[in-house]
C-alpha positions as YAML, in Angstrom:
chain: A
units: angstrom
residues:
- id: 1
  name: TYR
  ca: [0.11, 0.04, -0.31]
- id: 2
  name: PRO
  ca: [1.26, 3.83, -0.60]
- id: 3
  name: SER
  ca: [2.48, 5.71, 2.87]
- id: 4
  name: THR
  ca: [-0.54, 7.69, 2.44]
- id: 5
  name: ALA
  ca: [-2.81, 4.71, 1.94]
- id: 6
  name: SER
  ca: [-6.28, 5.20, 4.21]
- id: 7
  name: GLY
  ca: [-9.87, 3.70, 3.84]
- id: 8
  name: ASN
  ca: [-10.67, 1.13, 1.69]
- id: 9
  name: VAL
  ca: [-8.18, 1.22, -0.97]
- id: 10
  name: ALA
  ca: [-6.67, -1.24, -3.52]
- id: 11
  name: PRO
  ca: [-2.92, -2.72, -2.99]
- id: 12
  name: MET
  ca: [-0.46, -1.33, -5.41]
- id: 13
  name: THR
  ca: [0.90, -4.52, -5.86]
- id: 14
  name: GLN
  ca: [-0.34, -7.99, -4.56]
- id: 15
  name: ILE
  ca: [1.73, -11.06, -4.99]
- id: 16
  name: GLU
  ca: [-0.84, -14.43, -5.36]
- id: 17
  name: GLY
  ca: [-2.04, -16.76, -7.62]
- id: 18
  name: ALA
  ca: [-0.66, -20.89, -8.31]
- id: 19
  name: ASN
  ca: [2.49, -19.54, -9.32]
- id: 20
  name: THR
  ca: [3.55, -18.20, -6.08]
- id: 21
  name: THR
  ca: [3.51, -21.85, -4.71]
- id: 22
  name: PHE
  ca: [2.12, -20.62, -1.58]
- id: 23
  name: GLY
  ca: [0.66, -22.01, 0.91]
- id: 24
  name: VAL
  ca: [0.23, -20.15, 4.60]
- id: 25
  name: ILE
  ca: [2.23, -17.48, 4.60]
- id: 26
  name: THR
  ca: [3.43, -15.66, 8.51]
- id: 27
  name: GLY
  ca: [6.51, -13.67, 7.97]
- id: 28
  name: VAL
  ca: [7.48, -11.27, 5.19]
- id: 29
  name: TYR
  ca: [11.00, -9.28, 5.35]
- id: 30
  name: VAL
  ca: [11.55, -6.78, 2.69]
- id: 31
  name: ASP
  ca: [15.46, -5.84, 2.44]
- id: 32
  name: SER
  ca: [16.69, -2.40, 0.87]
- id: 33
  name: SER
  ca: [16.88, -3.45, -2.50]
- id: 34
  name: GLY
  ca: [13.19, -4.07, -2.29]
- id: 35
  name: THR
  ca: [13.66, -7.94, -2.20]
- id: 36
  name: ILE
  ca: [10.81, -9.95, -0.95]
- id: 37
  name: TYR
  ca: [11.17, -12.47, 1.52]
- id: 38
  name: ALA
  ca: [8.38, -15.07, 2.74]
- id: 39
  name: THR
  ca: [7.99, -17.82, 5.35]
- id: 40
  name: ASP
  ca: [5.70, -20.80, 4.12]
- id: 41
  name: PHE
  ca: [4.54, -22.14, 7.36]
- id: 42
  name: THR
  ca: [2.41, -25.32, 5.45]
- id: 43
  name: ASN
  ca: [5.08, -25.54, 3.10]
- id: 44
  name: ASN
  ca: [8.04, -25.47, 4.92]
- id: 45
  name: ALA
  ca: [9.45, -23.02, 2.59]
- id: 46
  name: ILE
  ca: [10.68, -19.55, 2.55]
- id: 47
  name: ASP
  ca: [10.32, -17.69, -0.87]
- id: 48
  name: VAL
  ca: [12.30, -14.90, -2.49]
- id: 49
  name: PHE
  ca: [10.74, -12.65, -4.96]
- id: 50
  name: ALA
  ca: [12.39, -9.74, -7.09]
- id: 51
  name: PRO
  ca: [11.70, -6.23, -6.36]
- id: 52
  name: GLY
  ca: [8.79, -5.14, -7.98]
- id: 53
  name: SER
  ca: [7.20, -8.44, -8.05]
- id: 54
  name: ASN
  ca: [3.28, -8.51, -8.17]
- id: 55
  name: GLY
  ca: [0.24, -10.70, -9.34]
- id: 56
  name: ASN
  ca: [0.81, -14.28, -10.50]
- id: 57
  name: VAL
  ca: [4.43, -15.11, -10.41]
- id: 58
  name: ALA
  ca: [7.09, -17.36, -8.98]
- id: 59
  name: PRO
  ca: [9.50, -16.51, -6.88]
- id: 60
  name: THR
  ca: [13.24, -16.42, -8.18]
- id: 61
  name: ARG
  ca: [14.31, -18.76, -5.25]
- id: 62
  name: ARG
  ca: [12.12, -21.33, -3.01]
- id: 63
  name: ILE
  ca: [14.70, -22.57, 0.28]
- id: 64
  name: THR
  ca: [12.67, -26.04, 0.80]
- id: 65
  name: GLY
  ca: [13.35, -29.47, 1.52]
- id: 66
  name: ALA
  ca: [14.83, -32.17, 4.14]
- id: 67
  name: ALA
  ca: [18.21, -30.77, 4.38]
- id: 68
  name: THR
  ca: [16.76, -27.17, 5.15]
- id: 69
  name: ASN
  ca: [15.17, -28.23, 8.69]
- id: 70
  name: LEU
  ca: [12.31, -25.79, 8.07]
- id: 71
  name: SER
  ca: [9.84, -27.07, 10.30]
- id: 72
  name: PHE
  ca: [6.49, -24.93, 10.43]
- id: 73
  name: PRO
  ca: [8.63, -21.50, 9.79]
- id: 74
  name: GLU
  ca: [7.15, -18.43, 11.54]
- id: 75
  name: GLY
  ca: [9.95, -15.30, 11.96]
- id: 76
  name: ILE
  ca: [12.35, -14.21, 9.13]
- id: 77
  name: TRP
  ca: [14.90, -11.92, 9.08]
- id: 78
  name: VAL
  ca: [17.84, -10.65, 6.55]
- id: 79
  name: ASP
  ca: [20.75, -8.79, 7.24]
- id: 80
  name: SER
  ca: [22.71, -6.29, 5.17]
- id: 81
  name: SER
  ca: [24.78, -9.19, 3.90]
- id: 82
  name: GLY
  ca: [21.76, -11.23, 2.40]
- id: 83
  name: ASN
  ca: [21.59, -13.72, 5.27]
- id: 84
  name: ILE
  ca: [18.25, -15.20, 6.03]
- id: 85
  name: TYR
  ca: [17.27, -16.03, 9.44]
- id: 86
  name: GLU
  ca: [14.22, -18.05, 10.50]
- id: 87
  name: ALA
  ca: [12.36, -19.26, 13.03]
- id: 88
  name: ASN
  ca: [10.88, -22.97, 13.42]
- id: 89
  name: SER
  ca: [7.59, -22.57, 15.38]
- id: 90
  name: THR
  ca: [6.61, -25.90, 15.71]
- id: 91
  name: PRO
  ca: [7.58, -27.41, 19.48]
- id: 92
  name: ALA
  ca: [8.73, -30.67, 17.99]
- id: 93
  name: SER
  ca: [11.92, -28.76, 16.55]
- id: 94
  name: PRO
  ca: [11.80, -25.53, 17.35]
- id: 95
  name: ALA
  ca: [14.86, -23.80, 16.31]
- id: 96
  name: ILE
  ca: [16.40, -20.61, 14.32]
- id: 97
  name: ASN
  ca: [18.15, -20.98, 11.43]
- id: 98
  name: GLU
  ca: [20.45, -19.04, 9.03]
- id: 99
  name: PHE
  ca: [21.12, -19.85, 5.19]
- id: 100
  name: ALA
  ca: [23.35, -18.29, 3.48]
- id: 101
  name: ALA
  ca: [22.95, -15.44, 1.03]
- id: 102
  name: GLY
  ca: [21.78, -16.55, -2.09]
- id: 103
  name: ALA
  ca: [21.02, -20.05, -0.72]
- id: 104
  name: ASN
  ca: [18.24, -21.72, -2.82]
- id: 105
  name: GLY
  ca: [16.59, -25.29, -3.01]
- id: 106
  name: ASN
  ca: [17.34, -27.97, -0.79]
- id: 107
  name: ALA
  ca: [20.40, -25.67, 1.17]
- id: 108
  name: ALA
  ca: [21.29, -27.18, 4.64]
- id: 109
  name: PRO
  ca: [21.49, -24.06, 7.11]
- id: 110
  name: SER
  ca: [24.98, -22.34, 7.80]
- id: 111
  name: MET
  ca: [24.05, -22.37, 11.54]
- id: 112
  name: THR
  ca: [21.32, -23.32, 13.67]
- id: 113
  name: ILE
  ca: [19.93, -22.70, 17.49]
- id: 114
  name: ALA
  ca: [18.58, -25.71, 18.85]
- id: 115
  name: GLY
  ca: [17.99, -27.46, 21.22]
- id: 116
  name: SER
  ca: [17.35, -28.14, 25.48]
- id: 117
  name: ASN
  ca: [19.53, -25.40, 26.75]
- id: 118
  name: THR
  ca: [18.03, -22.55, 24.57]
- id: 119
  name: GLY
  ca: [14.49, -22.81, 26.25]
- id: 120
  name: PHE
  ca: [12.37, -23.02, 22.91]
- id: 121
  name: ALA
  ca: [9.16, -24.27, 22.84]
- id: 122
  name: PHE
  ca: [6.79, -22.52, 20.28]
- id: 123
  name: LEU
  ca: [9.01, -19.56, 18.33]
- id: 124
  name: GLY
  ca: [7.24, -16.49, 17.20]
- id: 125
  name: GLY
  ca: [8.73, -13.59, 15.53]
- id: 126
  name: LEU
  ca: [12.39, -12.78, 14.58]
- id: 127
  name: THR
  ca: [14.20, -9.98, 14.73]
- id: 128
  name: MET
  ca: [17.85, -8.92, 14.92]
- id: 129
  name: ASP
  ca: [19.44, -5.35, 16.75]
- id: 130
  name: SER
  ca: [21.96, -2.98, 15.33]
- id: 131
  name: ALA
  ca: [24.68, -5.07, 17.09]
- id: 132
  name: GLY
  ca: [23.77, -8.04, 15.24]
- id: 133
  name: ASN
  ca: [22.20, -9.91, 18.16]
- id: 134
  name: LEU
  ca: [18.90, -12.38, 17.18]
- id: 135
  name: TRP
  ca: [16.08, -12.06, 19.48]
- id: 136
  name: VAL
  ca: [12.53, -14.38, 19.56]
- id: 137
  name: ALA
  ca: [9.49, -14.55, 20.82]
- id: 138
  name: GLU
  ca: [8.87, -17.67, 22.68]
- id: 139
  name: GLN
  ca: [4.86, -17.91, 22.66]
- id: 140
  name: LEU
  ca: [4.47, -20.79, 25.07]
- id: 141
  name: ASP
  ca: [6.91, -19.66, 27.41]
- id: 142
  name: ASN
  ca: [5.92, -16.06, 27.22]
- id: 143
  name: ALA
  ca: [9.48, -14.62, 27.17]
- id: 144
  name: LEU
  ca: [11.86, -12.64, 24.82]
- id: 145
  name: TYR
  ca: [15.39, -14.24, 24.32]
- id: 146
  name: ARG
  ca: [18.30, -12.52, 22.96]
- id: 147
  name: PHE
  ca: [21.09, -14.66, 21.03]
- id: 148
  name: ALA
  ca: [24.51, -13.05, 20.42]
- id: 149
  name: ASN
  ca: [25.05, -15.10, 16.57]
- id: 150
  name: PRO
  ca: [27.10, -18.01, 17.31]
- id: 151
  name: GLY
  ca: [28.64, -18.46, 13.82]
- id: 152
  name: PRO
  ca: [28.58, -21.49, 11.59]
- id: 153
  name: GLY
  ca: [27.37, -25.01, 13.28]
- id: 154
  name: THR
  ca: [24.56, -26.37, 15.18]
- id: 155
  name: HIS
  ca: [24.96, -24.47, 19.13]
- id: 156
  name: ASN
  ca: [22.74, -25.79, 21.56]
- id: 157
  name: ILE
  ca: [23.08, -22.98, 23.96]
- id: 158
  name: ALA
  ca: [21.12, -20.66, 26.37]
- id: 159
  name: PRO
  ca: [20.07, -17.10, 25.59]
- id: 160
  name: GLY
  ca: [22.18, -14.55, 26.60]
- id: 161
  name: LEU
  ca: [19.33, -12.62, 27.82]
- id: 162
  name: LYS
  ca: [15.90, -13.26, 28.48]
- id: 163
  name: ILE
  ca: [12.79, -10.95, 28.95]
- id: 164
  name: THR
  ca: [10.07, -12.76, 31.21]
- id: 165
  name: GLY
  ca: [8.01, -13.63, 34.18]
- id: 166
  name: ALA
  ca: [4.64, -12.04, 35.49]
- id: 167
  name: SER
  ca: [5.51, -8.34, 35.88]
- id: 168
  name: THR
  ca: [5.92, -8.45, 31.80]
- id: 169
  name: ASN
  ca: [2.59, -9.25, 31.80]
- id: 170
  name: MET
  ca: [3.07, -11.16, 28.29]
- id: 171
  name: ASP
  ca: [0.59, -13.85, 26.70]
- id: 172
  name: ASP
  ca: [1.63, -15.37, 24.05]
- id: 173
  name: PRO
  ca: [3.81, -12.80, 22.54]
- id: 174
  name: ILE
  ca: [4.69, -13.09, 18.81]
- id: 175
  name: GLY
  ca: [5.47, -10.12, 16.87]
- id: 176
  name: ILE
  ca: [8.99, -8.66, 18.24]
- id: 177
  name: ALA
  ca: [11.03, -5.74, 17.17]
- id: 178
  name: VAL
  ca: [14.19, -3.60, 17.93]
- id: 179
  name: ASP
  ca: [14.62, -0.22, 17.37]
- id: 180
  name: SER
  ca: [17.57, 1.87, 16.32]
- id: 181
  name: GLN
  ca: [17.98, 2.93, 20.24]
- id: 182
  name: GLY
  ca: [17.65, -0.70, 21.54]
- id: 183
  name: TYR
  ca: [14.10, -0.51, 22.42]
- id: 184
  name: ILE
  ca: [12.38, -4.10, 22.54]
- id: 185
  name: TYR
  ca: [8.47, -3.97, 21.38]
- id: 186
  name: THR
  ca: [6.21, -7.26, 20.80]
- id: 187
  name: THR
  ca: [2.27, -7.82, 20.32]
- id: 188
  name: ASN
  ca: [0.70, -10.40, 22.19]
- id: 189
  name: ILE
  ca: [-2.43, -12.36, 21.17]
- id: 190
  name: GLY
  ca: [-3.47, -13.46, 24.30]
- id: 191
  name: ASN
  ca: [-4.25, -10.41, 25.88]
- id: 192
  name: ALA
  ca: [-4.68, -7.94, 22.58]
- id: 193
  name: SER
  ca: [-1.44, -5.70, 23.36]
- id: 194
  name: LEU
  ca: [1.46, -3.88, 22.05]
- id: 195
  name: GLU
  ca: [4.26, -3.55, 25.00]
- id: 196
  name: VAL
  ca: [7.75, -1.76, 24.98]
- id: 197
  name: TRP
  ca: [10.72, -2.25, 26.96]
- id: 198
  name: GLY
  ca: [13.68, -0.06, 27.45]
- id: 199
  name: PRO
  ca: [17.40, -1.12, 26.04]
- id: 200
  name: SER
  ca: [18.44, -2.20, 29.47]
- id: 201
  name: ALA
  ca: [15.41, -4.53, 30.30]
- id: 202
  name: SER
  ca: [16.00, -7.80, 31.61]
- id: 203
  name: GLY
  ca: [14.27, -10.39, 33.50]
- id: 204
  name: ASN
  ca: [11.05, -10.08, 34.86]
- id: 205
  name: VAL
  ca: [10.59, -6.16, 34.39]
- id: 206
  name: ALA
  ca: [7.38, -4.44, 33.82]
- id: 207
  name: PRO
  ca: [7.20, -2.46, 30.12]
- id: 208
  name: ALA
  ca: [7.81, 0.77, 29.74]
- id: 209
  name: GLN
  ca: [4.40, 1.33, 27.85]
- id: 210
  name: THR
  ca: [1.31, -1.05, 26.94]
- id: 211
  name: VAL
  ca: [-0.60, -0.04, 24.09]
- id: 212
  name: SER
  ca: [-3.99, -2.15, 24.59]
- id: 213
  name: GLY
  ca: [-8.09, -1.77, 25.29]
- id: 214
  name: ALA
  ca: [-10.80, -1.26, 23.68]
- id: 215
  name: SER
  ca: [-9.88, 2.17, 22.11]
- id: 216
  name: THR
  ca: [-6.69, 0.51, 20.47]
- id: 217
  name: ASP
  ca: [-8.95, -1.61, 18.20]
- id: 218
  name: LEU
  ca: [-6.30, -4.08, 18.59]
- id: 219
  name: CYS
  ca: [-7.29, -7.99, 18.31]
- id: 220
  name: SER
  ca: [-5.14, -10.76, 18.35]
- id: 221
  name: PRO
  ca: [-2.38, -8.69, 17.02]
- id: 222
  name: ASP
  ca: [0.36, -10.66, 15.41]
- id: 223
  name: GLY
  ca: [3.48, -9.50, 13.12]
- id: 224
  name: MET
  ca: [4.97, -5.87, 13.52]
- id: 225
  name: THR
  ca: [7.68, -3.32, 12.83]
- id: 226
  name: VAL
  ca: [9.01, -0.31, 14.27]
- id: 227
  name: HIS
  ca: [10.32, 2.85, 11.77]
...
């Protein structure tokens, strides 16, 4: 939609149709060149579309197959070098996977964070802060986790920072974003709210801001971004 869109307006571009190979799309990321990345939840795939794509168009790249470790992918992020980061939401194999820039087809991830030490149960949104740390929303445990990128290989590591506990008032957090100043934002499906934490937040801490209530028109808020 154009930046001035308001009311009952048609989209400027719309990617849909049989050629897209879409199942259920859960995450979308657009990089600085306009390249579009989407996680396909039901087809265990990441689809990449050229800038300006519109209509019933096929992706230029599609990451899918047994080697990818994709399992109900949800959150997605792309760094300035074109590396793709994805969060598996499934409780059977929750993980953060990184794919090298240009990855296509049945490509194995270059980095995976998974295992009992991670605290993962059911992951939602994924983002990266200006320092290159990965942040993920943990829906079942009502938590936000931060990991330093551990580099190539598979890593069963604990998060370097957690925001979790009764004081956070999180209830099924799913969307997550971190702004250039380090403020952390999340959407909660369970209590229809948006919460904001300061850059130094850690542990069982109350949010600095909460947006909720009848006037907000929030209803099961999911994805989010901050600009």
